[in-house]
């Protein structure tokens, strides 16, 4: 008798086996750690990945994997590189349609471009349209998981989780809460933010591949009462992530100091309300003071580097080597639409460029790790997503390392996988993405 497991979108025969053939790249540890990237990075020129019932069952040599599952359906990607799918650990899907808006820095940029656009998301049809567009653009660029802010409107949360569920994409998101320093159209209250967030959390958290994140935007747009309400909700649901922004721009930090004169630093404006914890996800974190770094590390909180945003909005240079080198949970992200690209390849390139401006050349293995394993670890999903290894969900990206003439002519003379991959990291875009698999199925993009 055949047993069918009902997935959100269709029935799947659990006995279906697929083998992806190509070059493979996987990690067995953190390339920022003492072991060194060489000892935790594993590359196979003639590699293969066995997928069964949405999960990765085996990664190994072509010969070994074909022998283990001789009847599996084969997908031969030739010399393309099979990697865990990219994980965008901080973005704002409601900002998709206003990406690349000219000429402003953070606070002016929020007031001029962001808040008017976000005001539209009480309209469920518009929210659905942009949510579906965002999911499509992400997968076109090889991203298989998103962690997103929504808007203050509960409709925006329903729209996003529903769009992701259509393709079984693992996502983390929450209603963005703000009750001050925003237009009337974008303000909730401490009580309504608590009530709406709680209801949405109960509806969506662990519903299929959805995870709810409690989401106060940042301390300038929440009153102390609202931050306290968010802290109370998190204490009731410590299993959820809490996402927010921290120390992104110097004028922003000065504003936080004015709004919270008693607080010793920006991080304390969260900590005093119960918004610092092991499942806290802090975007940007550029201008951290020593006390803040020590506290963030002590509680095992996560930081998310948003390099295209940090250059585009003119924020500053994140200290990747210093922070990831301490073993902290650090991911990378597009920060759409403060970020200027939907591509995690472009995001890796910008992280490399920011490293160079700080005198550090991040290795391609470190960049690929950040976009997969590092971001998964930042959102506490390590081993489950962003991992090319048995037991992880089969969310994969296949990269053509010669996708344009400009890249191919450079790759032609490559002498190692790193030499072959780095031009795609630096110059690649959606044309480099030859296939995307989500939850064990190839996605039409
Ligand atoms: N800080 C508060 N809100 C935002 C936002 O939407 N984008 C960025 N980059 N920073 C923020
Ligand atoms: Zn952000």
PDB file of N, CA and C in Angstrom, residues 11-88:
ATOM      1  N   UNK A  11       0.391  16.271  -2.986  1.00  0.00           N
ATOM      2  CA  UNK A  11       0.772  15.004  -2.379  1.00  0.00           C
ATOM      3  C   UNK A  11       2.148  14.621  -2.863  1.00  0.00           C
ATOM      4  N   UNK A  12       2.899  13.983  -1.961  1.00  0.00           N
ATOM      5  CA  UNK A  12       4.240  13.568  -2.330  1.00  0.00           C
ATOM      6  C   UNK A  12       4.386  12.088  -2.000  1.00  0.00           C
ATOM      7  N   UNK A  13       4.922  11.342  -2.928  1.00  0.00           N
ATOM      8  CA  UNK A  13       5.193   9.944  -2.665  1.00  0.00           C
ATOM      9  C   UNK A  13       6.468   9.861  -1.834  1.00  0.00           C
ATOM     10  N   UNK A  14       6.387   9.367  -0.594  1.00  0.00           N
ATOM     11  CA  UNK A  14       7.562   9.406   0.265  1.00  0.00           C
ATOM     12  C   UNK A  14       8.709   8.539  -0.241  1.00  0.00           C
ATOM     13  N   UNK A  15       8.413   7.639  -1.160  1.00  0.00           N
ATOM     14  CA  UNK A  15       9.490   6.785  -1.640  1.00  0.00           C
ATOM     15  C   UNK A  15      10.256   7.397  -2.815  1.00  0.00           C
ATOM     16  N   UNK A  16       9.822   8.591  -3.259  1.00  0.00           N
ATOM     17  CA  UNK A  16      10.537   9.237  -4.361  1.00  0.00           C
ATOM     18  C   UNK A  16      11.959   9.573  -3.943  1.00  0.00           C
ATOM     19  N   UNK A  17      12.889   9.193  -4.775  1.00  0.00           N
ATOM     20  CA  UNK A  17      14.291   9.544  -4.519  1.00  0.00           C
ATOM     21  C   UNK A  17      14.820  10.330  -5.716  1.00  0.00           C
ATOM     22  N   UNK A  18      15.545  11.386  -5.431  1.00  0.00           N
ATOM     23  CA  UNK A  18      16.202  12.162  -6.488  1.00  0.00           C
ATOM     24  C   UNK A  18      17.687  12.233  -6.169  1.00  0.00           C
ATOM     25  N   UNK A  19      18.489  12.160  -7.221  1.00  0.00           N
ATOM     26  CA  UNK A  19      19.926  12.397  -7.044  1.00  0.00           C
ATOM     27  C   UNK A  19      20.324  13.584  -7.902  1.00  0.00           C
ATOM     28  N   UNK A  20      20.971  14.551  -7.277  1.00  0.00           N
ATOM     29  CA  UNK A  20      21.521  15.705  -8.004  1.00  0.00           C
ATOM     30  C   UNK A  20      23.009  15.449  -8.195  1.00  0.00           C
ATOM     31  N   UNK A  21      23.453  15.543  -9.434  1.00  0.00           N
ATOM     32  CA  UNK A  21      24.868  15.308  -9.743  1.00  0.00           C
ATOM     33  C   UNK A  21      25.528  16.632 -10.119  1.00  0.00           C
ATOM     34  N   UNK A  22      26.715  16.863  -9.608  1.00  0.00           N
ATOM     35  CA  UNK A  22      27.451  18.090  -9.930  1.00  0.00           C
ATOM     36  C   UNK A  22      28.631  18.223  -8.977  1.00  0.00           C
ATOM     37  N   UNK A  23      29.245  19.397  -8.948  1.00  0.00           N
ATOM     38  CA  UNK A  23      30.240  19.659  -7.921  1.00  0.00           C
ATOM     39  C   UNK A  23      29.470  19.962  -6.634  1.00  0.00           C
ATOM     40  N   UNK A  24      30.033  19.592  -5.495  1.00  0.00           N
ATOM     41  CA  UNK A  24      29.336  19.890  -4.231  1.00  0.00           C
ATOM     42  C   UNK A  24      30.263  20.620  -3.268  1.00  0.00           C
ATOM     43  N   UNK A  25      29.635  21.472  -2.454  1.00  0.00           N
ATOM     44  CA  UNK A  25      30.372  22.214  -1.431  1.00  0.00           C
ATOM     45  C   UNK A  25      29.580  22.131  -0.131  1.00  0.00           C
ATOM     46  N   UNK A  26      30.240  21.617   0.905  1.00  0.00           N
ATOM     47  CA  UNK A  26      29.547  21.525   2.194  1.00  0.00           C
ATOM     48  C   UNK A  26      30.509  21.847   3.330  1.00  0.00           C
ATOM     49  N   UNK A  27      29.926  22.065   4.504  1.00  0.00           N
ATOM     50  CA  UNK A  27      30.712  22.483   5.671  1.00  0.00           C
ATOM     51  C   UNK A  27      30.466  21.530   6.838  1.00  0.00           C
ATOM     52  N   UNK A  28      31.551  21.257   7.580  1.00  0.00           N
ATOM     53  CA  UNK A  28      31.402  20.448   8.794  1.00  0.00           C
ATOM     54  C   UNK A  28      31.706  21.266  10.050  1.00  0.00           C
ATOM     55  N   UNK A  29      31.923  22.560   9.870  1.00  0.00           N
ATOM     56  CA  UNK A  29      32.211  23.411  11.024  1.00  0.00           C
ATOM     57  C   UNK A  29      32.264  24.862  10.574  1.00  0.00           C
ATOM     58  N   UNK A  30      32.667  25.721  11.496  1.00  0.00           N
ATOM     59  CA  UNK A  30      32.662  27.173  11.260  1.00  0.00           C
ATOM     60  C   UNK A  30      34.021  27.631  10.703  1.00  0.00           C
ATOM     61  N   UNK A  31      34.042  28.137   9.473  1.00  0.00           N
ATOM     62  CA  UNK A  31      35.333  28.526   8.881  1.00  0.00           C
ATOM     63  C   UNK A  31      35.955  29.774   9.518  1.00  0.00           C
ATOM     64  N   UNK A  32      35.241  30.417  10.450  1.00  0.00           N
ATOM     65  CA  UNK A  32      35.848  31.514  11.215  1.00  0.00           C
ATOM     66  C   UNK A  32      36.534  30.982  12.482  1.00  0.00           C
ATOM     67  N   UNK A  33      36.376  29.687  12.738  1.00  0.00           N
ATOM     68  CA  UNK A  33      36.901  29.115  13.988  1.00  0.00           C
ATOM     69  C   UNK A  33      38.384  28.784  13.906  1.00  0.00           C
ATOM     70  N   UNK A  34      38.907  28.304  15.043  1.00  0.00           N
ATOM     71  CA  UNK A  34      40.346  28.037  15.151  1.00  0.00           C
ATOM     72  C   UNK A  34      40.815  26.937  14.209  1.00  0.00           C
ATOM     73  N   UNK A  35      39.918  26.026  13.852  1.00  0.00           N
ATOM     74  CA  UNK A  35      40.322  24.908  12.978  1.00  0.00           C
ATOM     75  C   UNK A  35      40.764  25.405  11.601  1.00  0.00           C
ATOM     76  N   UNK A  36      40.304  26.596  11.220  1.00  0.00           N
ATOM     77  CA  UNK A  36      40.647  27.145   9.897  1.00  0.00           C
ATOM     78  C   UNK A  36      39.674  26.639   8.846  1.00  0.00           C
ATOM     79  N   UNK A  37      39.409  27.481   7.849  1.00  0.00           N
ATOM     80  CA  UNK A  37      38.393  27.127   6.849  1.00  0.00           C
ATOM     81  C   UNK A  37      38.765  25.856   6.091  1.00  0.00           C
ATOM     82  N   UNK A  38      40.076  25.604   5.914  1.00  0.00           N
ATOM     83  CA  UNK A  38      40.498  24.438   5.104  1.00  0.00           C
ATOM     84  C   UNK A  38      39.985  23.136   5.715  1.00  0.00           C
ATOM     85  N   UNK A  39      39.864  23.111   7.050  1.00  0.00           N
ATOM     86  CA  UNK A  39      39.526  21.862   7.719  1.00  0.00           C
ATOM     87  C   UNK A  39      38.034  21.634   7.915  1.00  0.00           C
ATOM     88  N   UNK A  40      37.234  22.597   7.563  1.00  0.00           N
ATOM     89  CA  UNK A  40      35.788  22.420   7.763  1.00  0.00           C
ATOM     90  C   UNK A  40      35.005  22.555   6.462  1.00  0.00           C
ATOM     91  N   UNK A  41      35.726  22.726   5.367  1.00  0.00           N
ATOM     92  CA  UNK A  41      35.091  22.926   4.068  1.00  0.00           C
ATOM     93  C   UNK A  41      35.366  21.706   3.203  1.00  0.00           C
ATOM     94  N   UNK A  42      34.329  21.137   2.603  1.00  0.00           N
ATOM     95  CA  UNK A  42      34.490  19.893   1.855  1.00  0.00           C
ATOM     96  C   UNK A  42      33.936  20.055   0.446  1.00  0.00           C
ATOM     97  N   UNK A  43      34.812  19.866  -0.491  1.00  0.00           N
ATOM     98  CA  UNK A  43      34.469  20.066  -1.895  1.00  0.00           C
ATOM     99  C   UNK A  43      34.645  18.747  -2.636  1.00  0.00           C
ATOM    100  N   UNK A  44      33.678  18.422  -3.469  1.00  0.00           N
ATOM    101  CA  UNK A  44      33.763  17.204  -4.281  1.00  0.00           C
ATOM    102  C   UNK A  44      33.571  17.614  -5.740  1.00  0.00           C
ATOM    103  N   UNK A  45      34.535  17.280  -6.585  1.00  0.00           N
ATOM    104  CA  UNK A  45      34.426  17.683  -7.990  1.00  0.00           C
ATOM    105  C   UNK A  45      33.358  16.867  -8.711  1.00  0.00           C
ATOM    106  N   UNK A  46      33.321  15.558  -8.415  1.00  0.00           N
ATOM    107  CA  UNK A  46      32.258  14.709  -8.970  1.00  0.00           C
ATOM    108  C   UNK A  46      31.398  14.255  -7.812  1.00  0.00           C
ATOM    109  N   UNK A  47      30.536  15.135  -7.375  1.00  0.00           N
ATOM    110  CA  UNK A  47      29.750  14.865  -6.177  1.00  0.00           C
ATOM    111  C   UNK A  47      28.297  14.568  -6.490  1.00  0.00           C
ATOM    112  N   UNK A  48      27.553  14.234  -5.438  1.00  0.00           N
ATOM    113  CA  UNK A  48      26.130  13.946  -5.606  1.00  0.00           C
ATOM    114  C   UNK A  48      25.403  14.143  -4.286  1.00  0.00           C
ATOM    115  N   UNK A  49      24.100  14.444  -4.418  1.00  0.00           N
ATOM    116  CA  UNK A  49      23.232  14.634  -3.254  1.00  0.00           C
ATOM    117  C   UNK A  49      22.005  13.753  -3.451  1.00  0.00           C
ATOM    118  N   UNK A  50      21.711  12.936  -2.458  1.00  0.00           N
ATOM    119  CA  UNK A  50      20.504  12.095  -2.510  1.00  0.00           C
ATOM    120  C   UNK A  50      19.410  12.741  -1.671  1.00  0.00           C
ATOM    121  N   UNK A  51      18.247  12.927  -2.301  1.00  0.00           N
ATOM    122  CA  UNK A  51      17.083  13.528  -1.624  1.00  0.00           C
ATOM    123  C   UNK A  51      15.975  12.481  -1.541  1.00  0.00           C
ATOM    124  N   UNK A  52      15.383  12.395  -0.360  1.00  0.00           N
ATOM    125  CA  UNK A  52      14.259  11.466  -0.188  1.00  0.00           C
ATOM    126  C   UNK A  52      13.228  12.126   0.719  1.00  0.00           C
ATOM    127  N   UNK A  53      12.011  12.172   0.273  1.00  0.00           N
ATOM    128  CA  UNK A  53      10.919  12.736   1.063  1.00  0.00           C
ATOM    129  C   UNK A  53      11.238  14.139   1.603  1.00  0.00           C
ATOM    130  N   UNK A  54      11.794  14.973   0.744  1.00  0.00           N
ATOM    131  CA  UNK A  54      12.057  16.364   1.123  1.00  0.00           C
ATOM    132  C   UNK A  54      13.332  16.587   1.915  1.00  0.00           C
ATOM    133  N   UNK A  55      13.997  15.482   2.271  1.00  0.00           N
ATOM    134  CA  UNK A  55      15.200  15.617   3.103  1.00  0.00           C
ATOM    135  C   UNK A  55      16.446  15.183   2.338  1.00  0.00           C
ATOM    136  N   UNK A  56      17.581  15.751   2.742  1.00  0.00           N
ATOM    137  CA  UNK A  56      18.856  15.250   2.215  1.00  0.00           C
ATOM    138  C   UNK A  56      19.197  13.976   2.988  1.00  0.00           C
ATOM    139  N   UNK A  57      19.425  12.895   2.249  1.00  0.00           N
ATOM    140  CA  UNK A  57      19.759  11.616   2.908  1.00  0.00           C
ATOM    141  C   UNK A  57      21.246  11.326   2.867  1.00  0.00           C
ATOM    142  N   UNK A  58      21.911  11.823   1.799  1.00  0.00           N
ATOM    143  CA  UNK A  58      23.322  11.480   1.650  1.00  0.00           C
ATOM    144  C   UNK A  58      23.994  12.516   0.745  1.00  0.00           C
ATOM    145  N   UNK A  59      25.223  12.872   1.100  1.00  0.00           N
ATOM    146  CA  UNK A  59      26.054  13.717   0.232  1.00  0.00           C
ATOM    147  C   UNK A  59      27.396  13.015   0.124  1.00  0.00           C
ATOM    148  N   UNK A  60      27.854  12.789  -1.082  1.00  0.00           N
ATOM    149  CA  UNK A  60      29.116  12.061  -1.213  1.00  0.00           C
ATOM    150  C   UNK A  60      29.605  12.093  -2.639  1.00  0.00           C
ATOM    151  N   UNK A  61      30.469  11.130  -2.957  1.00  0.00           N
ATOM    152  CA  UNK A  61      30.968  11.059  -4.326  1.00  0.00           C
ATOM    153  C   UNK A  61      29.845  10.542  -5.215  1.00  0.00           C
ATOM    154  N   UNK A  62      29.925  10.882  -6.467  1.00  0.00           N
ATOM    155  CA  UNK A  62      28.943  10.440  -7.463  1.00  0.00           C
ATOM    156  C   UNK A  62      28.784   8.919  -7.420  1.00  0.00           C
ATOM    157  N   UNK A  63      29.940   8.270  -7.353  1.00  0.00           N
ATOM    158  CA  UNK A  63      29.961   6.798  -7.368  1.00  0.00           C
ATOM    159  C   UNK A  63      29.216   6.227  -6.156  1.00  0.00           C
ATOM    160  N   UNK A  64      29.530   6.749  -4.984  1.00  0.00           N
ATOM    161  CA  UNK A  64      28.943   6.203  -3.750  1.00  0.00           C
ATOM    162  C   UNK A  64      27.442   6.462  -3.695  1.00  0.00           C
ATOM    163  N   UNK A  65      27.024   7.656  -4.111  1.00  0.00           N
ATOM    164  CA  UNK A  65      25.600   7.992  -3.993  1.00  0.00           C
ATOM    165  C   UNK A  65      24.780   7.211  -5.024  1.00  0.00           C
ATOM    166  N   UNK A  66      25.306   7.070  -6.237  1.00  0.00           N
ATOM    167  CA  UNK A  66      24.583   6.286  -7.255  1.00  0.00           C
ATOM    168  C   UNK A  66      24.462   4.827  -6.827  1.00  0.00           C
ATOM    169  N   UNK A  67      25.485   4.341  -6.151  1.00  0.00           N
ATOM    170  CA  UNK A  67      25.448   2.953  -5.675  1.00  0.00           C
ATOM    171  C   UNK A  67      24.410   2.786  -4.561  1.00  0.00           C
ATOM    172  N   UNK A  68      24.278   3.807  -3.726  1.00  0.00           N
ATOM    173  CA  UNK A  68      23.342   3.725  -2.597  1.00  0.00           C
ATOM    174  C   UNK A  68      21.883   3.797  -3.046  1.00  0.00           C
ATOM    175  N   UNK A  69      21.630   4.460  -4.168  1.00  0.00           N
ATOM    176  CA  UNK A  69      20.233   4.622  -4.615  1.00  0.00           C
ATOM    177  C   UNK A  69      20.173   4.462  -6.135  1.00  0.00           C
ATOM    178  N   UNK A  70      20.365   3.233  -6.616  1.00  0.00           N
ATOM    179  CA  UNK A  70      20.488   3.038  -8.065  1.00  0.00           C
ATOM    180  C   UNK A  70      19.219   3.382  -8.849  1.00  0.00           C
ATOM    181  N   UNK A  71      18.064   3.387  -8.177  1.00  0.00           N
ATOM    182  CA  UNK A  71      16.822   3.642  -8.915  1.00  0.00           C
ATOM    183  C   UNK A  71      16.331   5.086  -8.811  1.00  0.00           C
ATOM    184  N   UNK A  72      17.093   5.923  -8.146  1.00  0.00           N
ATOM    185  CA  UNK A  72      16.662   7.322  -7.966  1.00  0.00           C
ATOM    186  C   UNK A  72      16.631   8.049  -9.305  1.00  0.00           C
ATOM    187  N   UNK A  73      15.759   9.049  -9.409  1.00  0.00           N
ATOM    188  CA  UNK A  73      15.718   9.906 -10.597  1.00  0.00           C
ATOM    189  C   UNK A  73      16.955  10.801 -10.585  1.00  0.00           C
ATOM    190  N   UNK A  74      17.656  10.833 -11.701  1.00  0.00           N
ATOM    191  CA  UNK A  74      18.909  11.603 -11.740  1.00  0.00           C
ATOM    192  C   UNK A  74      18.710  12.983 -12.366  1.00  0.00           C
ATOM    193  N   UNK A  75      19.371  13.975 -11.790  1.00  0.00           N
ATOM    194  CA  UNK A  75      19.366  15.341 -12.321  1.00  0.00           C
ATOM    195  C   UNK A  75      20.825  15.733 -12.470  1.00  0.00           C
ATOM    196  N   UNK A  76      21.311  15.714 -13.700  1.00  0.00           N
ATOM    197  CA  UNK A  76      22.746  15.919 -13.913  1.00  0.00           C
ATOM    198  C   UNK A  76      23.033  17.393 -14.199  1.00  0.00           C
ATOM    199  N   UNK A  77      23.684  18.057 -13.253  1.00  0.00           N
ATOM    200  CA  UNK A  77      24.007  19.477 -13.415  1.00  0.00           C
ATOM    201  C   UNK A  77      25.437  19.696 -13.927  1.00  0.00           C
ATOM    202  N   UNK A  78      26.055  18.642 -14.419  1.00  0.00           N
ATOM    203  CA  UNK A  78      27.381  18.781 -15.030  1.00  0.00           C
ATOM    204  C   UNK A  78      28.400  19.351 -14.058  1.00  0.00           C
ATOM    205  N   UNK A  79      29.015  20.458 -14.473  1.00  0.00           N
ATOM    206  CA  UNK A  79      30.048  21.082 -13.624  1.00  0.00           C
ATOM    207  C   UNK A  79      29.476  22.198 -12.750  1.00  0.00           C
ATOM    208  N   UNK A  80      28.157  22.311 -12.707  1.00  0.00           N
ATOM    209  CA  UNK A  80      27.579  23.333 -11.838  1.00  0.00           C
ATOM    210  C   UNK A  80      27.785  22.943 -10.362  1.00  0.00           C
ATOM    211  N   UNK A  81      27.737  23.943  -9.497  1.00  0.00           N
ATOM    212  CA  UNK A  81      28.040  23.716  -8.082  1.00  0.00           C
ATOM    213  C   UNK A  81      26.747  23.611  -7.272  1.00  0.00           C
ATOM    214  N   UNK A  82      26.619  22.502  -6.547  1.00  0.00           N
ATOM    215  CA  UNK A  82      25.441  22.299  -5.690  1.00  0.00           C
ATOM    216  C   UNK A  82      25.808  22.725  -4.272  1.00  0.00           C
ATOM    217  N   UNK A  83      24.994  23.626  -3.731  1.00  0.00           N
ATOM    218  CA  UNK A  83      25.232  24.139  -2.370  1.00  0.00           C
ATOM    219  C   UNK A  83      23.911  24.126  -1.614  1.00  0.00           C
ATOM    220  N   UNK A  84      23.995  24.223  -0.300  1.00  0.00           N
ATOM    221  CA  UNK A  84      22.782  24.528   0.465  1.00  0.00           C
ATOM    222  C   UNK A  84      22.212  25.835  -0.074  1.00  0.00           C
ATOM    223  N   UNK A  85      20.898  25.974  -0.056  1.00  0.00           N
ATOM    224  CA  UNK A  85      20.264  27.209  -0.536  1.00  0.00           C
ATOM    225  C   UNK A  85      20.655  28.387   0.346  1.00  0.00           C
ATOM    226  N   UNK A  86      20.550  29.577  -0.215  1.00  0.00           N
ATOM    227  CA  UNK A  86      20.923  30.787   0.518  1.00  0.00           C
ATOM    228  C   UNK A  86      19.812  31.177   1.510  1.00  0.00           C
ATOM    229  N   UNK A  87      20.243  31.691   2.637  1.00  0.00           N
ATOM    230  CA  UNK A  87      19.299  32.118   3.680  1.00  0.00           C
ATOM    231  C   UNK A  87      19.487  33.606   3.946  1.00  0.00           C
ATOM    232  N   UNK A  88      18.459  34.354   3.651  1.00  0.00           N
ATOM    233  CA  UNK A  88      18.464  35.806   3.854  1.00  0.00           C
ATOM    234  C   UNK A  88      17.905  36.059   5.256  1.00  0.00           C
TER     235      UNK A  88
END
